[in-house]
């Protein structure tokens, strides 16, 4: 299965296997070929090995989400998710969405000054390498600030709700537990990434086919290889 997913698309013999397994739409449906390279793609994969191009990329349409901003499609999905959570009595607070190259540079530099570069690299992306710069990522919190940007966030009302429900709105928890070797980041139960409903459905179908409760990371799913650190030099 890993080789099939490694193609980043479903074609040929793999499509036949996937079809038999009930993972994809019946014959006639075009195989999905995601654009994971273009900065403007909703499925762009950015990590320590994959810098945005251009590195100063700015999304075309940024939409306000309270005090934060997201790309229009992600913003709309986020608002829908917020409403659904409200209906369950959970109040999702957008904490940090789009950040420009300059804002990311300033954030990263402040961490370097505070903790040194090695530690800074584990908690904030270098400018040009942040999902926040795509306008597709949002850090969320609880209204009372409980466990903000900490591991224990998972056990808070918002942490628990997004873990169970964010997928219904096209979002994934981008940096899952125990996947730092792949993503370059420790568990961040607050960092949600919009990838759209189709890719989420595929990630879930793939996990279900493997009998796993956890989704593959984007690095694993698209066969990109682990990106634990920045390349040397
Ligand atoms: Zn984040």
mmCIF file of N, CA and C in Angstrom, residues 5-93:
data_model
loop_
_atom_site.group_PDB
_atom_site.id
_atom_site.type_symbol
_atom_site.label_atom_id
_atom_site.label_comp_id
_atom_site.label_asym_id
_atom_site.label_seq_id
_atom_site.Cartn_x
_atom_site.Cartn_y
_atom_site.Cartn_z
ATOM 1 N N UNK A 5 0.532 4.610 -2.445
ATOM 2 C CA UNK A 5 0.311 5.974 -1.977
ATOM 3 C C UNK A 5 1.486 6.857 -2.350
ATOM 4 N N UNK A 6 2.637 6.220 -2.471
ATOM 5 C CA UNK A 6 3.840 6.959 -2.803
ATOM 6 C C UNK A 6 3.729 7.673 -4.135
ATOM 7 N N UNK A 7 2.854 7.219 -4.980
ATOM 8 C CA UNK A 7 2.691 7.881 -6.270
ATOM 9 C C UNK A 7 2.002 9.229 -6.115
ATOM 10 N N UNK A 8 1.299 9.369 -5.015
ATOM 11 C CA UNK A 8 0.597 10.633 -4.800
ATOM 12 C C UNK A 8 -0.644 10.735 -5.653
ATOM 13 N N UNK A 9 -0.969 9.669 -6.350
ATOM 14 C CA UNK A 9 -2.167 9.652 -7.180
ATOM 15 C C UNK A 9 -2.514 8.195 -7.381
ATOM 16 N N UNK A 10 -3.682 7.944 -7.889
ATOM 17 C CA UNK A 10 -4.088 6.557 -8.085
ATOM 18 C C UNK A 10 -4.271 6.315 -9.575
ATOM 19 N N UNK A 11 -3.412 5.494 -10.126
ATOM 20 C CA UNK A 11 -3.478 5.244 -11.571
ATOM 21 C C UNK A 11 -3.273 3.767 -11.867
ATOM 22 N N UNK A 12 -3.605 3.376 -13.060
ATOM 23 C CA UNK A 12 -3.293 2.049 -13.591
ATOM 24 C C UNK A 12 -3.691 0.904 -12.684
ATOM 25 N N UNK A 13 -2.746 -0.009 -12.495
ATOM 26 C CA UNK A 13 -3.026 -1.212 -11.706
ATOM 27 C C UNK A 13 -3.428 -0.840 -10.287
ATOM 28 N N UNK A 14 -2.785 0.182 -9.764
ATOM 29 C CA UNK A 14 -3.112 0.606 -8.399
ATOM 30 C C UNK A 14 -4.564 1.064 -8.322
ATOM 31 N N UNK A 15 -5.041 1.691 -9.402
ATOM 32 C CA UNK A 15 -6.424 2.165 -9.434
ATOM 33 C C UNK A 15 -7.369 0.972 -9.360
ATOM 34 N N UNK A 16 -7.010 -0.109 -10.079
ATOM 35 C CA UNK A 16 -7.849 -1.304 -10.080
ATOM 36 C C UNK A 16 -7.930 -1.887 -8.674
ATOM 37 N N UNK A 17 -6.789 -1.910 -7.981
ATOM 38 C CA UNK A 17 -6.758 -2.434 -6.614
ATOM 39 C C UNK A 17 -7.598 -1.542 -5.703
ATOM 40 N N UNK A 18 -7.400 -0.244 -5.850
ATOM 41 C CA UNK A 18 -8.131 0.710 -5.014
ATOM 42 C C UNK A 18 -9.630 0.597 -5.262
ATOM 43 N N UNK A 19 -9.987 0.404 -6.534
ATOM 44 C CA UNK A 19 -11.396 0.307 -6.904
ATOM 45 C C UNK A 19 -12.006 -0.925 -6.245
ATOM 46 N N UNK A 20 -11.274 -2.063 -6.341
ATOM 47 C CA UNK A 20 -11.732 -3.311 -5.735
ATOM 48 C C UNK A 20 -11.928 -3.110 -4.239
ATOM 49 N N UNK A 21 -11.039 -2.362 -3.653
ATOM 50 C CA UNK A 21 -11.106 -2.138 -2.207
ATOM 51 C C UNK A 21 -12.158 -1.097 -1.837
ATOM 52 N N UNK A 22 -12.823 -0.539 -2.851
ATOM 53 C CA UNK A 22 -13.878 0.425 -2.577
ATOM 54 C C UNK A 22 -13.354 1.767 -2.123
ATOM 55 N N UNK A 23 -12.133 2.071 -2.504
ATOM 56 C CA UNK A 23 -11.525 3.308 -2.017
ATOM 57 C C UNK A 23 -11.782 4.498 -2.921
ATOM 58 N N UNK A 24 -12.061 4.255 -4.165
ATOM 59 C CA UNK A 24 -12.217 5.374 -5.096
ATOM 60 C C UNK A 24 -13.543 5.279 -5.844
ATOM 61 N N UNK A 25 -13.887 6.354 -6.495
ATOM 62 C CA UNK A 25 -15.122 6.398 -7.266
ATOM 63 C C UNK A 25 -15.036 5.403 -8.419
ATOM 64 N N UNK A 26 -16.180 4.918 -8.903
ATOM 65 C CA UNK A 26 -16.167 3.915 -9.965
ATOM 66 C C UNK A 26 -15.570 4.424 -11.273
ATOM 67 N N UNK A 27 -15.363 3.491 -12.200
ATOM 68 C CA UNK A 27 -14.732 3.798 -13.481
ATOM 69 C C UNK A 27 -15.321 5.037 -14.124
ATOM 70 N N UNK A 28 -14.473 5.790 -14.777
ATOM 71 C CA UNK A 28 -14.957 7.005 -15.420
ATOM 72 C C UNK A 28 -14.498 8.216 -14.642
ATOM 73 N N UNK A 29 -14.403 8.058 -13.323
ATOM 74 C CA UNK A 29 -13.926 9.181 -12.513
ATOM 75 C C UNK A 29 -12.426 9.362 -12.775
ATOM 76 N N UNK A 30 -12.029 10.579 -13.024
ATOM 77 C CA UNK A 30 -10.618 10.843 -13.299
ATOM 78 C C UNK A 30 -9.804 10.607 -12.040
ATOM 79 N N UNK A 31 -8.611 10.025 -12.186
ATOM 80 C CA UNK A 31 -7.767 9.879 -11.011
ATOM 81 C C UNK A 31 -7.375 11.260 -10.497
ATOM 82 N N UNK A 32 -7.329 11.384 -9.195
ATOM 83 C CA UNK A 32 -6.997 12.684 -8.618
ATOM 84 C C UNK A 32 -5.484 12.883 -8.661
ATOM 85 N N UNK A 33 -5.099 13.981 -9.196
ATOM 86 C CA UNK A 33 -3.684 14.297 -9.287
ATOM 87 C C UNK A 33 -3.477 15.634 -8.577
ATOM 88 N N UNK A 34 -3.128 15.557 -7.325
ATOM 89 C CA UNK A 34 -3.005 16.783 -6.538
ATOM 90 C C UNK A 34 -1.738 17.541 -6.888
ATOM 91 N N UNK A 35 -1.863 18.849 -6.866
ATOM 92 C CA UNK A 35 -0.702 19.716 -7.040
ATOM 93 C C UNK A 35 -0.157 20.027 -5.650
ATOM 94 N N UNK A 36 0.934 19.338 -5.303
ATOM 95 C CA UNK A 36 1.493 19.541 -3.962
ATOM 96 C C UNK A 36 2.687 20.500 -3.992
ATOM 97 N N UNK A 37 2.977 21.031 -5.183
ATOM 98 C CA UNK A 37 4.160 21.882 -5.357
ATOM 99 C C UNK A 37 3.855 23.383 -5.414
ATOM 100 N N UNK A 38 2.719 23.735 -6.034
ATOM 101 C CA UNK A 38 2.427 25.163 -6.214
ATOM 102 C C UNK A 38 1.955 25.789 -4.913
ATOM 103 N N UNK A 39 2.514 26.923 -4.599
ATOM 104 C CA UNK A 39 2.180 27.590 -3.333
ATOM 105 C C UNK A 39 0.686 27.862 -3.212
ATOM 106 N N UNK A 40 0.026 28.126 -4.351
ATOM 107 C CA UNK A 40 -1.393 28.487 -4.294
ATOM 108 C C UNK A 40 -2.312 27.271 -4.229
ATOM 109 N N UNK A 41 -1.765 26.057 -4.377
ATOM 110 C CA UNK A 41 -2.599 24.854 -4.346
ATOM 111 C C UNK A 41 -3.107 24.590 -2.936
ATOM 112 N N UNK A 42 -4.373 24.170 -2.838
ATOM 113 C CA UNK A 42 -4.937 23.856 -1.516
ATOM 114 C C UNK A 42 -4.279 22.618 -0.917
ATOM 115 N N UNK A 43 -3.572 21.860 -1.752
ATOM 116 C CA UNK A 43 -2.911 20.649 -1.253
ATOM 117 C C UNK A 43 -1.388 20.793 -1.218
ATOM 118 N N UNK A 44 -0.894 22.007 -1.290
ATOM 119 C CA UNK A 44 0.564 22.213 -1.275
ATOM 120 C C UNK A 44 1.174 21.591 -0.011
ATOM 121 N N UNK A 45 2.322 20.940 -0.194
ATOM 122 C CA UNK A 45 3.022 20.365 0.960
ATOM 123 C C UNK A 45 4.272 21.198 1.215
ATOM 124 N N UNK A 46 4.292 21.799 2.389
ATOM 125 C CA UNK A 46 5.401 22.650 2.824
ATOM 126 C C UNK A 46 6.012 22.011 4.060
ATOM 127 N N UNK A 47 7.301 21.857 4.065
ATOM 128 C CA UNK A 47 7.965 21.368 5.273
ATOM 129 C C UNK A 47 9.430 21.807 5.261
ATOM 130 N N UNK A 48 10.253 21.175 6.093
ATOM 131 C CA UNK A 48 11.644 21.623 6.211
ATOM 132 C C UNK A 48 12.460 21.311 4.956
ATOM 133 N N UNK A 49 11.944 20.439 4.121
ATOM 134 C CA UNK A 49 12.611 20.130 2.852
ATOM 135 C C UNK A 49 11.930 20.800 1.669
ATOM 136 N N UNK A 50 10.783 21.380 1.905
ATOM 137 C CA UNK A 50 9.990 21.924 0.793
ATOM 138 C C UNK A 50 9.603 23.369 1.087
ATOM 139 N N UNK A 51 10.393 24.263 0.539
ATOM 140 C CA UNK A 51 10.169 25.700 0.737
ATOM 141 C C UNK A 51 9.095 26.188 -0.247
ATOM 142 N N UNK A 52 8.358 27.195 0.147
ATOM 143 C CA UNK A 52 7.387 27.794 -0.770
ATOM 144 C C UNK A 52 8.129 28.474 -1.917
ATOM 145 N N UNK A 53 7.497 28.451 -3.107
ATOM 146 C CA UNK A 53 8.078 29.143 -4.251
ATOM 147 C C UNK A 53 7.041 30.100 -4.841
ATOM 148 N N UNK A 54 7.309 31.398 -4.848
ATOM 149 C CA UNK A 54 8.498 32.023 -4.265
ATOM 150 C C UNK A 54 8.432 31.979 -2.736
ATOM 151 N N UNK A 55 9.577 32.147 -2.104
ATOM 152 C CA UNK A 55 9.567 32.014 -0.639
ATOM 153 C C UNK A 55 8.808 33.148 0.041
ATOM 154 N N UNK A 56 8.602 34.240 -0.692
ATOM 155 C CA UNK A 56 7.835 35.362 -0.118
ATOM 156 C C UNK A 56 6.363 35.319 -0.559
ATOM 157 N N UNK A 57 5.928 34.163 -1.029
ATOM 158 C CA UNK A 57 4.553 33.962 -1.508
ATOM 159 C C UNK A 57 3.488 34.594 -0.591
ATOM 160 N N UNK A 58 2.520 35.254 -1.241
ATOM 161 C CA UNK A 58 1.358 35.801 -0.522
ATOM 162 C C UNK A 58 0.104 35.287 -1.223
ATOM 163 N N UNK A 59 -0.824 34.656 -0.498
ATOM 164 C CA UNK A 59 -2.060 34.164 -1.130
ATOM 165 C C UNK A 59 -2.860 35.309 -1.742
ATOM 166 N N UNK A 60 -3.578 35.002 -2.832
ATOM 167 C CA UNK A 60 -4.377 36.024 -3.535
ATOM 168 C C UNK A 60 -5.536 36.540 -2.698
ATOM 169 N N UNK A 61 -6.267 35.606 -2.120
ATOM 170 C CA UNK A 61 -7.489 36.012 -1.434
ATOM 171 C C UNK A 61 -7.444 35.597 0.025
ATOM 172 N N UNK A 62 -7.154 36.572 0.850
ATOM 173 C CA UNK A 62 -7.145 36.316 2.290
ATOM 174 C C UNK A 62 -8.432 36.867 2.880
ATOM 175 N N UNK A 63 -9.062 36.067 3.716
ATOM 176 C CA UNK A 63 -10.346 36.432 4.291
ATOM 177 C C UNK A 63 -10.223 36.461 5.803
ATOM 178 N N UNK A 64 -10.866 37.452 6.410
ATOM 179 C CA UNK A 64 -10.799 37.568 7.867
ATOM 180 C C UNK A 64 -11.548 36.441 8.556
ATOM 181 N N UNK A 65 -10.951 35.908 9.603
ATOM 182 C CA UNK A 65 -11.610 34.970 10.506
ATOM 183 C C UNK A 65 -11.350 35.543 11.894
ATOM 184 N N UNK A 66 -12.304 36.321 12.374
ATOM 185 C CA UNK A 66 -12.120 37.123 13.580
ATOM 186 C C UNK A 66 -10.828 37.949 13.444
ATOM 187 N N UNK A 67 -9.882 37.754 14.369
ATOM 188 C CA UNK A 67 -8.684 38.600 14.308
ATOM 189 C C UNK A 67 -7.625 38.035 13.366
ATOM 190 N N UNK A 68 -7.906 36.863 12.777
ATOM 191 C CA UNK A 68 -6.926 36.188 11.926
ATOM 192 C C UNK A 68 -7.378 36.208 10.474
ATOM 193 N N UNK A 69 -6.511 35.666 9.601
ATOM 194 C CA UNK A 69 -6.851 35.562 8.184
ATOM 195 C C UNK A 69 -6.510 34.177 7.656
ATOM 196 N N UNK A 70 -7.313 33.720 6.673
ATOM 197 C CA UNK A 70 -7.039 32.473 5.957
ATOM 198 C C UNK A 70 -7.371 32.695 4.494
ATOM 199 N N UNK A 71 -6.857 31.816 3.621
ATOM 200 C CA UNK A 71 -7.295 31.825 2.228
ATOM 201 C C UNK A 71 -8.793 31.618 2.210
ATOM 202 N N UNK A 72 -9.463 32.213 1.204
ATOM 203 C CA UNK A 72 -10.923 32.232 1.176
ATOM 204 C C UNK A 72 -11.557 30.852 1.412
ATOM 205 N N UNK A 73 -11.114 29.841 0.671
ATOM 206 C CA UNK A 73 -11.728 28.508 0.793
ATOM 207 C C UNK A 73 -11.550 27.949 2.199
ATOM 208 N N UNK A 74 -10.374 28.143 2.752
ATOM 209 C CA UNK A 74 -10.099 27.637 4.093
ATOM 210 C C UNK A 74 -10.892 28.425 5.135
ATOM 211 N N UNK A 75 -11.033 29.712 4.894
ATOM 212 C CA UNK A 75 -11.784 30.560 5.826
ATOM 213 C C UNK A 75 -13.241 30.128 5.889
ATOM 214 N N UNK A 76 -13.798 29.865 4.720
ATOM 215 C CA UNK A 76 -15.205 29.449 4.669
ATOM 216 C C UNK A 76 -15.391 28.124 5.422
ATOM 217 N N UNK A 77 -14.478 27.185 5.164
ATOM 218 C CA UNK A 77 -14.563 25.893 5.848
ATOM 219 C C UNK A 77 -14.379 26.066 7.356
ATOM 220 N N UNK A 78 -13.487 26.971 7.718
ATOM 221 C CA UNK A 78 -13.225 27.201 9.143
ATOM 222 C C UNK A 78 -14.469 27.768 9.847
ATOM 223 N N UNK A 79 -15.131 28.703 9.154
ATOM 224 C CA UNK A 79 -16.348 29.282 9.750
ATOM 225 C C UNK A 79 -17.410 28.202 9.944
ATOM 226 N N UNK A 80 -17.524 27.319 8.942
ATOM 227 C CA UNK A 80 -18.491 26.223 9.042
ATOM 228 C C UNK A 80 -18.156 25.303 10.210
ATOM 229 N N UNK A 81 -16.863 25.061 10.376
ATOM 230 C CA UNK A 81 -16.417 24.190 11.471
ATOM 231 C C UNK A 81 -16.715 24.840 12.823
ATOM 232 N N UNK A 82 -16.469 26.142 12.892
ATOM 233 C CA UNK A 82 -16.734 26.880 14.133
ATOM 234 C C UNK A 82 -18.215 26.797 14.521
ATOM 235 N N UNK A 83 -19.080 26.931 13.494
ATOM 236 C CA UNK A 83 -20.525 26.844 13.760
ATOM 237 C C UNK A 83 -20.912 25.454 14.243
ATOM 238 N N UNK A 84 -20.340 24.435 13.600
ATOM 239 C CA UNK A 84 -20.660 23.052 13.991
ATOM 240 C C UNK A 84 -20.205 22.791 15.429
ATOM 241 N N UNK A 85 -19.051 23.323 15.792
ATOM 242 C CA UNK A 85 -18.551 23.136 17.154
ATOM 243 C C UNK A 85 -19.463 23.840 18.156
ATOM 244 N N UNK A 86 -19.892 25.033 17.784
ATOM 245 C CA UNK A 86 -20.808 25.803 18.633
ATOM 246 C C UNK A 86 -22.066 24.999 18.931
ATOM 247 N N UNK A 87 -22.567 24.335 17.880
ATOM 248 C CA UNK A 87 -23.777 23.521 18.044
ATOM 249 C C UNK A 87 -23.542 22.404 19.049
ATOM 250 N N UNK A 88 -22.285 22.006 19.206
ATOM 251 C CA UNK A 88 -21.926 20.982 20.200
ATOM 252 C C UNK A 88 -21.493 21.618 21.519
ATOM 253 N N UNK A 89 -21.639 22.936 21.620
ATOM 254 C CA UNK A 89 -21.290 23.623 22.866
ATOM 255 C C UNK A 89 -19.801 23.897 23.022
ATOM 256 N N UNK A 90 -19.062 23.855 21.905
ATOM 257 C CA UNK A 90 -17.614 24.060 21.962
ATOM 258 C C UNK A 90 -17.250 25.349 21.208
ATOM 259 N N UNK A 91 -16.444 26.169 21.847
ATOM 260 C CA UNK A 91 -16.110 27.472 21.283
ATOM 261 C C UNK A 91 -14.662 27.477 20.777
ATOM 262 N N UNK A 92 -14.508 27.312 19.451
ATOM 263 C CA UNK A 92 -13.174 27.318 18.851
ATOM 264 C C UNK A 92 -12.704 28.755 18.650
ATOM 265 N N UNK A 93 -11.536 29.074 19.173
ATOM 266 C CA UNK A 93 -10.977 30.408 18.999
ATOM 267 C C UNK A 93 -9.802 30.352 18.015
#
